[in-house]
XYZ file of C-alpha atoms in Angstrom:
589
model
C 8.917 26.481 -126.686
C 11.473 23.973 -127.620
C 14.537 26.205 -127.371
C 13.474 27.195 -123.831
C 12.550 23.253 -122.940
C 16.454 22.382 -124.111
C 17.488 25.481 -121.824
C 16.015 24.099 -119.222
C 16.746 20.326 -119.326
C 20.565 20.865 -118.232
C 19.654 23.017 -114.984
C 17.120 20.314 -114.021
C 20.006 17.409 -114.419
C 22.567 19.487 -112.579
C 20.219 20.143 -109.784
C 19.127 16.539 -109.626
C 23.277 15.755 -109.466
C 24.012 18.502 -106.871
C 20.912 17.010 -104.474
C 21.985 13.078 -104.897
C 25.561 14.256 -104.035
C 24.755 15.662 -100.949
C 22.185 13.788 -99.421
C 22.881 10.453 -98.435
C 20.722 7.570 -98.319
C 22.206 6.085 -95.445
C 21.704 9.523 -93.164
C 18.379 8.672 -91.693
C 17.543 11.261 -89.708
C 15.436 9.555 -86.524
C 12.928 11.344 -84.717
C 9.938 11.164 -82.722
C 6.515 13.204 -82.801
C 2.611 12.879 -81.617
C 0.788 11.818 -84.727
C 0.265 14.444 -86.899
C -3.604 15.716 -88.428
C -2.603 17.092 -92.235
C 0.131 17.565 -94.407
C -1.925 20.315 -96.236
C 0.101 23.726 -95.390
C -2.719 25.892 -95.002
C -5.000 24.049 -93.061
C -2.232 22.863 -89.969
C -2.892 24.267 -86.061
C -0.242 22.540 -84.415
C 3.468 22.159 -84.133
C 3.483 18.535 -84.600
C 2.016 18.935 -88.118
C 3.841 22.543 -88.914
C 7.075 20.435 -88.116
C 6.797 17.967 -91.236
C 5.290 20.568 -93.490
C 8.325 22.763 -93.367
C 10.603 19.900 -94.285
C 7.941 19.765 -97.555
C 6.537 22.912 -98.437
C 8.538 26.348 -98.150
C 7.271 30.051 -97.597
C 9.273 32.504 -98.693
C 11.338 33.238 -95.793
C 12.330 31.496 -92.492
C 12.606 32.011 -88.987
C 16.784 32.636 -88.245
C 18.134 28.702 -87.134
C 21.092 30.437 -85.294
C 20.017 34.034 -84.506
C 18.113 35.014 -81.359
C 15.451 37.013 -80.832
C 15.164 35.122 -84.783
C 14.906 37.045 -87.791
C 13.606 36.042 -91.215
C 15.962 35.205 -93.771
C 15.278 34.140 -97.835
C 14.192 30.556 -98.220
C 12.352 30.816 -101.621
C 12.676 34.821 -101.967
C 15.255 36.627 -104.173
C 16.452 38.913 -101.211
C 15.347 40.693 -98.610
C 11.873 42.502 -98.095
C 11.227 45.345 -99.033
C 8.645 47.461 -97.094
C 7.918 50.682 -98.084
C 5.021 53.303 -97.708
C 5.191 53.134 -93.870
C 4.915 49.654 -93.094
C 2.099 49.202 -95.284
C 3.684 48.112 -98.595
C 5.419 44.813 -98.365
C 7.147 43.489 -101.963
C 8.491 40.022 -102.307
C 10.469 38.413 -105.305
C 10.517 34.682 -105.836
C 13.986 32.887 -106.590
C 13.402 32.014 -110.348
C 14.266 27.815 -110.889
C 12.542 26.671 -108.007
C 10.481 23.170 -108.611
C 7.477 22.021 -106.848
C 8.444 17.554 -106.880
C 6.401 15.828 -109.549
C 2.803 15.423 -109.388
C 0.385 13.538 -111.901
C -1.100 17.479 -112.014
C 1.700 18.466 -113.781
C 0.849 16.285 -116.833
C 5.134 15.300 -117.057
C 6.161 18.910 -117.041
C 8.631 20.764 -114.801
C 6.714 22.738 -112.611
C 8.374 26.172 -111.657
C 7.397 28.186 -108.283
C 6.028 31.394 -109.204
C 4.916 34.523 -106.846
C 1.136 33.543 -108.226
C 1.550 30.645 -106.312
C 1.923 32.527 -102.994
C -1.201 34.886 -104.062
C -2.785 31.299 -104.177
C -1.363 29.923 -101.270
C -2.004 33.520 -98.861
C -5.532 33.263 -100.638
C -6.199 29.311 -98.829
C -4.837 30.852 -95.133
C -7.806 33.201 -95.492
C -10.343 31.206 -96.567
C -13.176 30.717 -94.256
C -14.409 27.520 -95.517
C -11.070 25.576 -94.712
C -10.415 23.769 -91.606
C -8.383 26.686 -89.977
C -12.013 29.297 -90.423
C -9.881 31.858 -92.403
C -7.692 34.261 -90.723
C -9.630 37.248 -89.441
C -7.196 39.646 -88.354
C -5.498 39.252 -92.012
C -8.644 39.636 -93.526
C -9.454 43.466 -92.442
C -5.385 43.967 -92.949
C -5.105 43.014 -96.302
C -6.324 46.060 -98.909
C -9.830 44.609 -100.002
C -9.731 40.912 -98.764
C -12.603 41.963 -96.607
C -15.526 41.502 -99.525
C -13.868 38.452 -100.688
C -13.997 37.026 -97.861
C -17.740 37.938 -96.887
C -18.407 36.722 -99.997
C -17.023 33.406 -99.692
C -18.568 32.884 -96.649
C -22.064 33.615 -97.881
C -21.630 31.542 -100.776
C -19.290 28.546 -98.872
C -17.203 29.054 -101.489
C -14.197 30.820 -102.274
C -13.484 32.416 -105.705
C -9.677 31.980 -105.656
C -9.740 33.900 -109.712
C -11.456 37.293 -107.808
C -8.477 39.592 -107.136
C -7.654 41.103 -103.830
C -6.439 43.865 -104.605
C -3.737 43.912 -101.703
C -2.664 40.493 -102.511
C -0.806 40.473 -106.046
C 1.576 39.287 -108.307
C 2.688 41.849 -110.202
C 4.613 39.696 -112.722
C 5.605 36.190 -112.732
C 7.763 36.264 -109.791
C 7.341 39.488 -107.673
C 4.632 39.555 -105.339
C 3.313 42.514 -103.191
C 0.924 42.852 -99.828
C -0.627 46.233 -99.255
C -2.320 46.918 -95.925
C -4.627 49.091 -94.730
C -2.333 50.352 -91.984
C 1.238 48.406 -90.234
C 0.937 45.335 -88.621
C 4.215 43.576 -88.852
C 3.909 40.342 -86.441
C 1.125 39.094 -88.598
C 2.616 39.666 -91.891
C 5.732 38.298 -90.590
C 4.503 35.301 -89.410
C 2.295 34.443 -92.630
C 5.771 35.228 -94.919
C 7.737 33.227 -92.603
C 5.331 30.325 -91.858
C 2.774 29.603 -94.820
C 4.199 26.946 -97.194
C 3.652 27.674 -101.185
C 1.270 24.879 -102.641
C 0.589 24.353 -106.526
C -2.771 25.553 -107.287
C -3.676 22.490 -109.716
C -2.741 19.663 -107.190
C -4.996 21.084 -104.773
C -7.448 21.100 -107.144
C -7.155 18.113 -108.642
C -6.915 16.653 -105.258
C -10.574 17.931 -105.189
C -9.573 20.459 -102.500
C -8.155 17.872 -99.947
C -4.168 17.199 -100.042
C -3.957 16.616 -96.000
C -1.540 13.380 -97.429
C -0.645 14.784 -100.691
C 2.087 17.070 -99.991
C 3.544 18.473 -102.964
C 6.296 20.981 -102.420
C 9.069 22.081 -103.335
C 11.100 21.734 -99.682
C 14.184 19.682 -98.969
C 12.205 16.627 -98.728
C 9.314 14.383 -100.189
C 6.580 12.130 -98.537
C 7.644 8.320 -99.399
C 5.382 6.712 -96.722
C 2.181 7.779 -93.632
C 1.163 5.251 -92.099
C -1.244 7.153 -89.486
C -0.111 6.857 -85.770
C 2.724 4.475 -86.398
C 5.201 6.436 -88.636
C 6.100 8.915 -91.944
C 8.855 8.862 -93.919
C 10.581 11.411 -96.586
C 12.968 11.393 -98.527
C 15.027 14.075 -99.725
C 13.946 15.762 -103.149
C 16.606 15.056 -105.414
C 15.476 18.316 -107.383
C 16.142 20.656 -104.504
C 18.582 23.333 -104.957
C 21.532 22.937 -102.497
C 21.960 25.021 -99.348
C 24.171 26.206 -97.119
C 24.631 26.290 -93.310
C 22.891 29.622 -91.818
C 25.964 32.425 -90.967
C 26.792 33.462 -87.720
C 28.740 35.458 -86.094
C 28.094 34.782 -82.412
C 30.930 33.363 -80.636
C 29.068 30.848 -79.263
C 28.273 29.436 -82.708
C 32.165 29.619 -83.575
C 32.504 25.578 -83.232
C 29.082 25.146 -85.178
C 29.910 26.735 -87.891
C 33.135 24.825 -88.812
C 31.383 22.066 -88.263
C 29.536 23.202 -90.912
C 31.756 24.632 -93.307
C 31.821 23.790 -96.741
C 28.673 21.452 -96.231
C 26.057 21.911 -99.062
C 22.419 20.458 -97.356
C 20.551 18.573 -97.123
C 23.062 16.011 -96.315
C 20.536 13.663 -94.501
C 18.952 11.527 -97.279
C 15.364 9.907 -94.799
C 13.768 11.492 -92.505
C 12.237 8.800 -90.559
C 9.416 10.761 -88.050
C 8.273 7.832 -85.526
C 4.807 8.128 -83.763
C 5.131 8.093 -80.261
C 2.690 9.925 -77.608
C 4.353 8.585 -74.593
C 7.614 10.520 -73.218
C 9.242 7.428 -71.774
C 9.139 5.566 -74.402
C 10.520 8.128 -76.692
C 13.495 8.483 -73.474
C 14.039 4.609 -73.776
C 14.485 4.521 -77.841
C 16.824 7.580 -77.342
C 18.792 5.394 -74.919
C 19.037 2.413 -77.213
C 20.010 4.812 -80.332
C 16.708 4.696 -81.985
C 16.385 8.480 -81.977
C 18.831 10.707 -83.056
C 17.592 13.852 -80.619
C 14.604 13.800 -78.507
C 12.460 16.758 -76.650
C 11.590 15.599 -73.057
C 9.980 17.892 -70.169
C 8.573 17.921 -66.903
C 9.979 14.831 -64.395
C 10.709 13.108 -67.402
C 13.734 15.389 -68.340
C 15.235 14.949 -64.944
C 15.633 11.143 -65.609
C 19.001 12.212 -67.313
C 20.173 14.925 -65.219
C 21.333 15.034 -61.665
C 21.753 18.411 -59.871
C 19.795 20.318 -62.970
C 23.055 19.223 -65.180
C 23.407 16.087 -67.218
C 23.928 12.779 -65.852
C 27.841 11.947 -65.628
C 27.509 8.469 -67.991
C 25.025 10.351 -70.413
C 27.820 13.329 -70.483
C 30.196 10.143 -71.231
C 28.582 9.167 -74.291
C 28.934 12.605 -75.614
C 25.469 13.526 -75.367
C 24.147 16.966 -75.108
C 21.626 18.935 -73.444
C 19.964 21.966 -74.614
C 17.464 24.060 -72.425
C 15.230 27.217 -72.739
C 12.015 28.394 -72.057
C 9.414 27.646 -74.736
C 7.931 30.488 -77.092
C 4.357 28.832 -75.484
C 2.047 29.843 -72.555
C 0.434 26.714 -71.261
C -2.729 27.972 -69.175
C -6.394 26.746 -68.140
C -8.647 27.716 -70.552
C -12.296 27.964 -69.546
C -14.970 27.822 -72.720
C -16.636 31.217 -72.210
C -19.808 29.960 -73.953
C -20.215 26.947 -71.633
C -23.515 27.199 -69.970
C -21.907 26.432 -66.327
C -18.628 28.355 -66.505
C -19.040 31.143 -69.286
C -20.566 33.907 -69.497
C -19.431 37.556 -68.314
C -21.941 37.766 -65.105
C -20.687 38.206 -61.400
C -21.428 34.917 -60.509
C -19.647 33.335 -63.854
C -16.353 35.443 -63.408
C -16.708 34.627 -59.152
C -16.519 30.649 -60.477
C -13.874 31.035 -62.498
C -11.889 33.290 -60.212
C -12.383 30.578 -57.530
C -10.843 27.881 -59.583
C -7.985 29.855 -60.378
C -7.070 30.710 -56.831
C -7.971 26.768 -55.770
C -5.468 25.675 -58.310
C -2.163 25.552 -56.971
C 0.827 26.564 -59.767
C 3.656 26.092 -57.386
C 2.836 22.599 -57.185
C 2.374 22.186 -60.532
C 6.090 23.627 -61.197
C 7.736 21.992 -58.455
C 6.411 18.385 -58.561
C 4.324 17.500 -61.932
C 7.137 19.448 -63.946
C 9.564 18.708 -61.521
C 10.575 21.884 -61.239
C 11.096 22.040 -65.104
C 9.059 24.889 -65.639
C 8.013 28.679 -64.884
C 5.507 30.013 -63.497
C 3.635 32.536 -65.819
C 3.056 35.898 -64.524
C 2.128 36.906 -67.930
C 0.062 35.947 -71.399
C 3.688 36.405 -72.726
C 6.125 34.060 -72.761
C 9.570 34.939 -72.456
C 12.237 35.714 -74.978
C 9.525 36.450 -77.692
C 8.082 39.963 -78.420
C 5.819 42.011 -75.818
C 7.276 40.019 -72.872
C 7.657 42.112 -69.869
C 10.830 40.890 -67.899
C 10.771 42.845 -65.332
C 6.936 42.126 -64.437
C 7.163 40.094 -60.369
C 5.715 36.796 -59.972
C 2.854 37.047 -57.553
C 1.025 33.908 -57.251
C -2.856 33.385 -57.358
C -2.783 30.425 -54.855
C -5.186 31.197 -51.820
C -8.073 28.321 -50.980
C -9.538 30.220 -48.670
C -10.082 33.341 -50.935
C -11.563 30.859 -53.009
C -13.564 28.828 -50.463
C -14.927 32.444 -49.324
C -15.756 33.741 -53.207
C -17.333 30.443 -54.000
C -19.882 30.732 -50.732
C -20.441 34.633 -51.761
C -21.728 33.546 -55.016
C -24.134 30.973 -54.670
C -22.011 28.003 -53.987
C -22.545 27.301 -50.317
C -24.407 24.708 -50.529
C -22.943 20.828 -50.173
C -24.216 17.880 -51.224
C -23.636 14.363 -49.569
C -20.264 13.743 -50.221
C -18.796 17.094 -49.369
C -19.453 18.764 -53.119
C -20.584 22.081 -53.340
C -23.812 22.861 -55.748
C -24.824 25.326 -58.298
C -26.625 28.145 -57.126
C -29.705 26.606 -58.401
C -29.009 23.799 -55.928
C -28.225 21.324 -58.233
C -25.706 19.059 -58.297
C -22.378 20.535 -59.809
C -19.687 18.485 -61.684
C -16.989 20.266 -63.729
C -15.038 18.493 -66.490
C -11.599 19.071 -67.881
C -10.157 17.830 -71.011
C -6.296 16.476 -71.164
C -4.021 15.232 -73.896
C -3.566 11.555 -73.202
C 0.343 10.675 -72.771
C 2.533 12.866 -71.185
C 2.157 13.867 -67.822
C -1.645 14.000 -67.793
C -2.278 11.678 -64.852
C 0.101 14.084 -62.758
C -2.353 17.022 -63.493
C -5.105 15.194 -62.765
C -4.133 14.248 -59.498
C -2.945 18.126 -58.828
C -6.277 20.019 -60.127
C -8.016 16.991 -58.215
C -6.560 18.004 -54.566
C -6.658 21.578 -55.657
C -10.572 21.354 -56.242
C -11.692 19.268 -53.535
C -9.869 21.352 -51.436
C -12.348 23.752 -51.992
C -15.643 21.557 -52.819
C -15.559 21.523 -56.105
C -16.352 18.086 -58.157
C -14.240 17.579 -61.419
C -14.462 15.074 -63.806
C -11.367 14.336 -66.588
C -11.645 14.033 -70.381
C -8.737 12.428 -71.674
C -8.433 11.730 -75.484
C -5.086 11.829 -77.852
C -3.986 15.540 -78.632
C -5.435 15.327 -82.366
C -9.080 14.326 -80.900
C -8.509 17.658 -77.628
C -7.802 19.706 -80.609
C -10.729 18.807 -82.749
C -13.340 19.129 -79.252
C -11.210 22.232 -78.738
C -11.964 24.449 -81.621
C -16.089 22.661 -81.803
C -16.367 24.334 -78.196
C -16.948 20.503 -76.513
C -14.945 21.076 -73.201
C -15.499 23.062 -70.217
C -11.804 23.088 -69.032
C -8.718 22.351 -70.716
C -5.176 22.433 -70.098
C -2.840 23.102 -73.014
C -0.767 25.273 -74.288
C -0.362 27.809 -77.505
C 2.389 30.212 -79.264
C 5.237 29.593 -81.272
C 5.446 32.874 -82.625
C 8.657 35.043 -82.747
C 6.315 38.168 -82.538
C 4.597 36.898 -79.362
C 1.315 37.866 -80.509
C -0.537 34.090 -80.985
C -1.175 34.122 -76.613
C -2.324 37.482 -76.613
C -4.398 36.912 -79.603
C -5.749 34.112 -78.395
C -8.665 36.254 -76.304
C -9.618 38.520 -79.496
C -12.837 38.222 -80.428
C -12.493 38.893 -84.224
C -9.981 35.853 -84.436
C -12.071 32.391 -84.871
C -13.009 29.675 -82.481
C -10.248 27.281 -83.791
C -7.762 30.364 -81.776
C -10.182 32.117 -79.751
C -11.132 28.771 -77.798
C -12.525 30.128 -75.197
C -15.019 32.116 -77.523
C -13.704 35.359 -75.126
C -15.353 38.121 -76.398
C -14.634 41.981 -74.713
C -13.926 45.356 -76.262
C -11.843 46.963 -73.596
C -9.154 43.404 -74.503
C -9.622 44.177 -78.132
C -8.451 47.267 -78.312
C -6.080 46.642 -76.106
C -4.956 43.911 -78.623
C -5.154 46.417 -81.445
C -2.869 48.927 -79.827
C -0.073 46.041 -79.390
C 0.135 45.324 -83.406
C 0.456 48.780 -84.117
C 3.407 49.146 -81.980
C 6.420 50.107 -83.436
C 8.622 49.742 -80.175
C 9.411 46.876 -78.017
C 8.028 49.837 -74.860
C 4.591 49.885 -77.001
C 4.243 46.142 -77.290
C 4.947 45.076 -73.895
C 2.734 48.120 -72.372
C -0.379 46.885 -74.477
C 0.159 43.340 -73.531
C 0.536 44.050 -69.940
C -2.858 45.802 -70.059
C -4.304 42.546 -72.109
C -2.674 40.107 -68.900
C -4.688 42.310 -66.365
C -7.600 42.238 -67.863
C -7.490 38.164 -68.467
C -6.336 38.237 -64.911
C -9.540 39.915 -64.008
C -12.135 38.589 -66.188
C -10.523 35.010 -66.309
C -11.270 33.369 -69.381
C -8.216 31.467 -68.881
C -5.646 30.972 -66.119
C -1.668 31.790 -67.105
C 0.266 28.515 -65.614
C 3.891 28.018 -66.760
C 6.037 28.364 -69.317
C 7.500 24.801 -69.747
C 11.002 24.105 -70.099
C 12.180 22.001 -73.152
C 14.907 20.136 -72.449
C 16.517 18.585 -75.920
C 18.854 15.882 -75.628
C 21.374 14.617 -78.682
C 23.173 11.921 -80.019
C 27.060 12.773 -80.101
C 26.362 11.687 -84.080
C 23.920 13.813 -84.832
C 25.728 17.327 -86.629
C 24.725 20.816 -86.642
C 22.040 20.607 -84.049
C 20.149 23.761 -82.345
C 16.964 23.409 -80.137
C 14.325 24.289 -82.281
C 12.205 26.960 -80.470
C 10.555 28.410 -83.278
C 10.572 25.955 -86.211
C 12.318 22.556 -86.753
C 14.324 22.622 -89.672
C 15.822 18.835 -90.539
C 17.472 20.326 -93.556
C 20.710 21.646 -91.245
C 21.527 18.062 -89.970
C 23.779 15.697 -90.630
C 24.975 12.348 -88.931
C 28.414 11.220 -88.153
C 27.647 7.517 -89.789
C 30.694 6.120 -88.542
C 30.082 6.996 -84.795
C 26.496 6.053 -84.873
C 27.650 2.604 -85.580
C 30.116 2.701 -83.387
C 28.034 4.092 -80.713
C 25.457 1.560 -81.207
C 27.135 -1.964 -81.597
């Protein structure tokens, strides 16, 4: 044991030397975010929060920074995959002399990342007892999770020492996944998203480590102060990387940017709280923010034409823009007493308010024209999308003022509101995310309901608090929006009944989708994929548990300081910038 501790001593110095020569302390990275709800990797469900993580915790692979449609390339893994037995046989090996940062867990020792830690790690994203409510779909996938599972859930407890025996480490740092038939998006995403935590901090954390992020990522927490700011700092124990290859000429002047650059070669990250889009535009404008992600009538502030503003263009600032990998629809909770339900008279309602609302509108002047309208549960650029599938817009008040009378809503009361068919009184609430543009879409659904005598009151509470009512059910309407995923699955999946409320929101719940839903991740072929997902779009068209709206338009704006810079449609990786110090201070005198 001491010959392999004096082994080991100089590779922990030389990577401690490597990191403190390339990051430097004076690179603070600026940016701003919403407030985040955990640091814990398996227990995230938004981008806000999957953002920081990745900067802390690494899964074994990562989505492509440069390559589009992305690909996963080795983060923490030895190579490549390695999938054998037709798709249903996936073998990983971990990088040996990877460190998780210290921890008073470890006791003083160097703690090396192992593939048990993964088994762990996979073995927390399925847990039912954990914020998230366990991943369903994986569950059945996985060769004998299933029992586990049930198990857990009975007991509301999970035995993380009973093996599953499609979820091993076969030796200390070769792991292998063995399904019960192919499903790649799923795997993918779990390989390519899920962080690796140590097994003993979580447990010595009593279960909790939403602010104790251990990881072995480019960076460590140094500061959270909840809903003003968090900090890290870069872990001087990482192992140096390099800039991700490419050989698309349109990366050409990236790359030698790039060349020769070990990262990460900012030493903060300094992540600023702020909900409200202007004032994120007016730091960026005083130099406070090194890039910042703007949409909607917002965005347009800087441009002129559809093109950046001549004296922002003068400053050397850039603009990136592309469709997100994120539907944004109105979701209506199935299991609400007014709304839900499968009966003629529930889907007539719900029909009615989608052909009252008015998505043109929405496009043209609350996201001032920064947007598309959705004419699918897919959004574009991300597996399963259909791009040759027309546009044909719901928008018809009459239809709806006509379905609403044949179903039981003729009725009006004093004020010009129609009632419930029991001839009550019949108010119907919506919950928003405060900030943004959420006064705009009030105002919009407003005029588009009382065109057609319908009463609607607004919910509006800070995107952390929507989430949490979200996933307990407590709304009746909601506009948001959900993906992310390369695969394109997360929107479709969204309406399968065997994933859990925290994804299912709208507690949707119909065979004729599911197997529809089945059918797309057994699809080998991008033909397969998009033919099942068009059938799942009909029948959400049809049965309307929630209403396709746009695909938003992220406009990213950056410093001319600010090095190495790609929008990040898929992940946000801080670890591939770097910032000219000499023109930020020039830029900001």
């Amino acid at each position: 044991m001491k010959r392999r501790a004096l082994r080991l001593l100089p590779l922990l110095v030389l990577a401690v030397c490597s990191a403190a020569l390339a990051a430097d302390p004076a690179k603070i990275l600026r940016v701003a975010s919403p407030d985040i709800e955990t640091l814990d990797p398996q227990q995230y469900s938004d981008r806000p929060s999957h953002d920081v993580l990745v900067a802390i915790f690494e899964p074994l692979y990562e989505w492509d920074y440069l390559r589009s449609p992305p690909r996963l390339l080795a983060v923490t893994a030895a190579g490549p995959l390695e999938i054998t037995d037709d798709g249903k046989t996936w073998t990983m090996r971990v990088k040996p002399g990877i460190f998780f940062t210290d921890d008073p867990a470890f006791k003083g020792k160097p703690r090396e990342l192992v593939a048990a830690d993964y088994v762990y790690s996979y073995k927390r994203w399925l847990d039912p007892n954990l914020r998230r409510g366990g991943a369903p779909i994986l569950t059945d996938l996985i060769v004998g999770a299933r029992p586990v599972i049930d198990a857990a859930r009975a007991n509301s407890k999970f035995d993380y020492d009973r093996p599953i025996e499609g979820l091993r480490a076969l030796d200390r740092y070769t792991l292998r996944i063995r399904l019960t038939e192919p499903n790649y998006p799923n795997i993918q995403d779990m390989i390519g998203f899920v962080g690796a935590a140590a097994r003993e901090v979580v447990e010595a954390a009593g279960g909790d480590i939403r602010t104790r992020a251990v990881g072995t990522g480019p960076y460590r927490l140094r500061e959270w102060k909840r809903g003003s700011r968090i900090m890290l700092e870069a872990n001087p124990a990482y192992r140096q990387v390099r800039f991700p290859e490419s050989d698309d000429p349109a990366h050409a002047a990236l790359m030698r940017s790039m060349q020769g650059k070990l990262f990460p070669q900012a030493g903060v990250v300094e992540v600023n709280i702020i909900d409200e889009d202007i004032t994120r535009l007016l730091q960026f404008e005083q130099g406070g923010l090194d890039y910042i992600v703007l949409r909607a009538e917002v965005a347009t502030r800087l441009l002129v034409d559809d093109k950046l503003k001549p004296e922002y263009a003068a400053r050397g600032i850039t603009r990136h823009v592309f469709p997100e990998p994120y539907l944004f629809s109105f979701y209506f909770n199935m299991a609400d007493p007014v709304l839900g339900g499968m009966s003629n008279e529930r889907i007539a309602l719900r029909r009615a308010i989608a052909l009252a609302l008015d998505i043109e509108t929405l496009v043209r002047v609350v996201y001032a024209g920064q947007a598309l309208p959705a004419n699918q549960l897919v959004p574009p650029g991300v597996g399963g999308h259909d791009p040759e599938l027309p546009f044909k817009p719901l928008y018809d008040p009459a239809a709806a003022r006509a379905l609403l009378d044949r179903f039981g809503h003729k009725n009006f009361d004093a004020e010009g509101y129609r009632k419930g068919p029991d001839g009550r009184p019949l108010t119907l609430g919506m919950t928003l995310r405060s900030g943004a543009i959420s006064r705009e879409i009030q105002t919009l659904v407003k005029k588009s309901m009382d065109a057609v005598g319908l009463r609607m009151d607004f919910h509006v509470t800070p995107f952390q608090d929507a989430i949490k009512e979200l996933e307990k059910g407590k709304y009746q309407m909601y506009f948001g929006g959900f993906g992310g995923s390369p695969s394109g699955y997360p929107a479709l999946l969204q309406l399968y009944s065997k994933q859990p409320q925290r994804v299912n929101v709208t507690q949707f719940k119909f065979a004729e989708y599911d197997r529809a839903a089945e059918q797309f991740l057994r699809s080998a072929t991008d033909a397969e994929q998009i033919a099942a997902a068009r059938k799942m779009s009909e029948l959400a068209r049809t049965y309307m548990p929630e209403l396709p709206a746009i695909f938003r338009l992220e406009n990213d704006f950056a410093q001319p300081w600010l090095l190495g810079f790609r929008p990040p449609v898929f992940a946000t990786y801080w670890k591939y910038l770097d910032i000219d110090l000499a023109r930020r201070r020039a830029a900001v005198r």
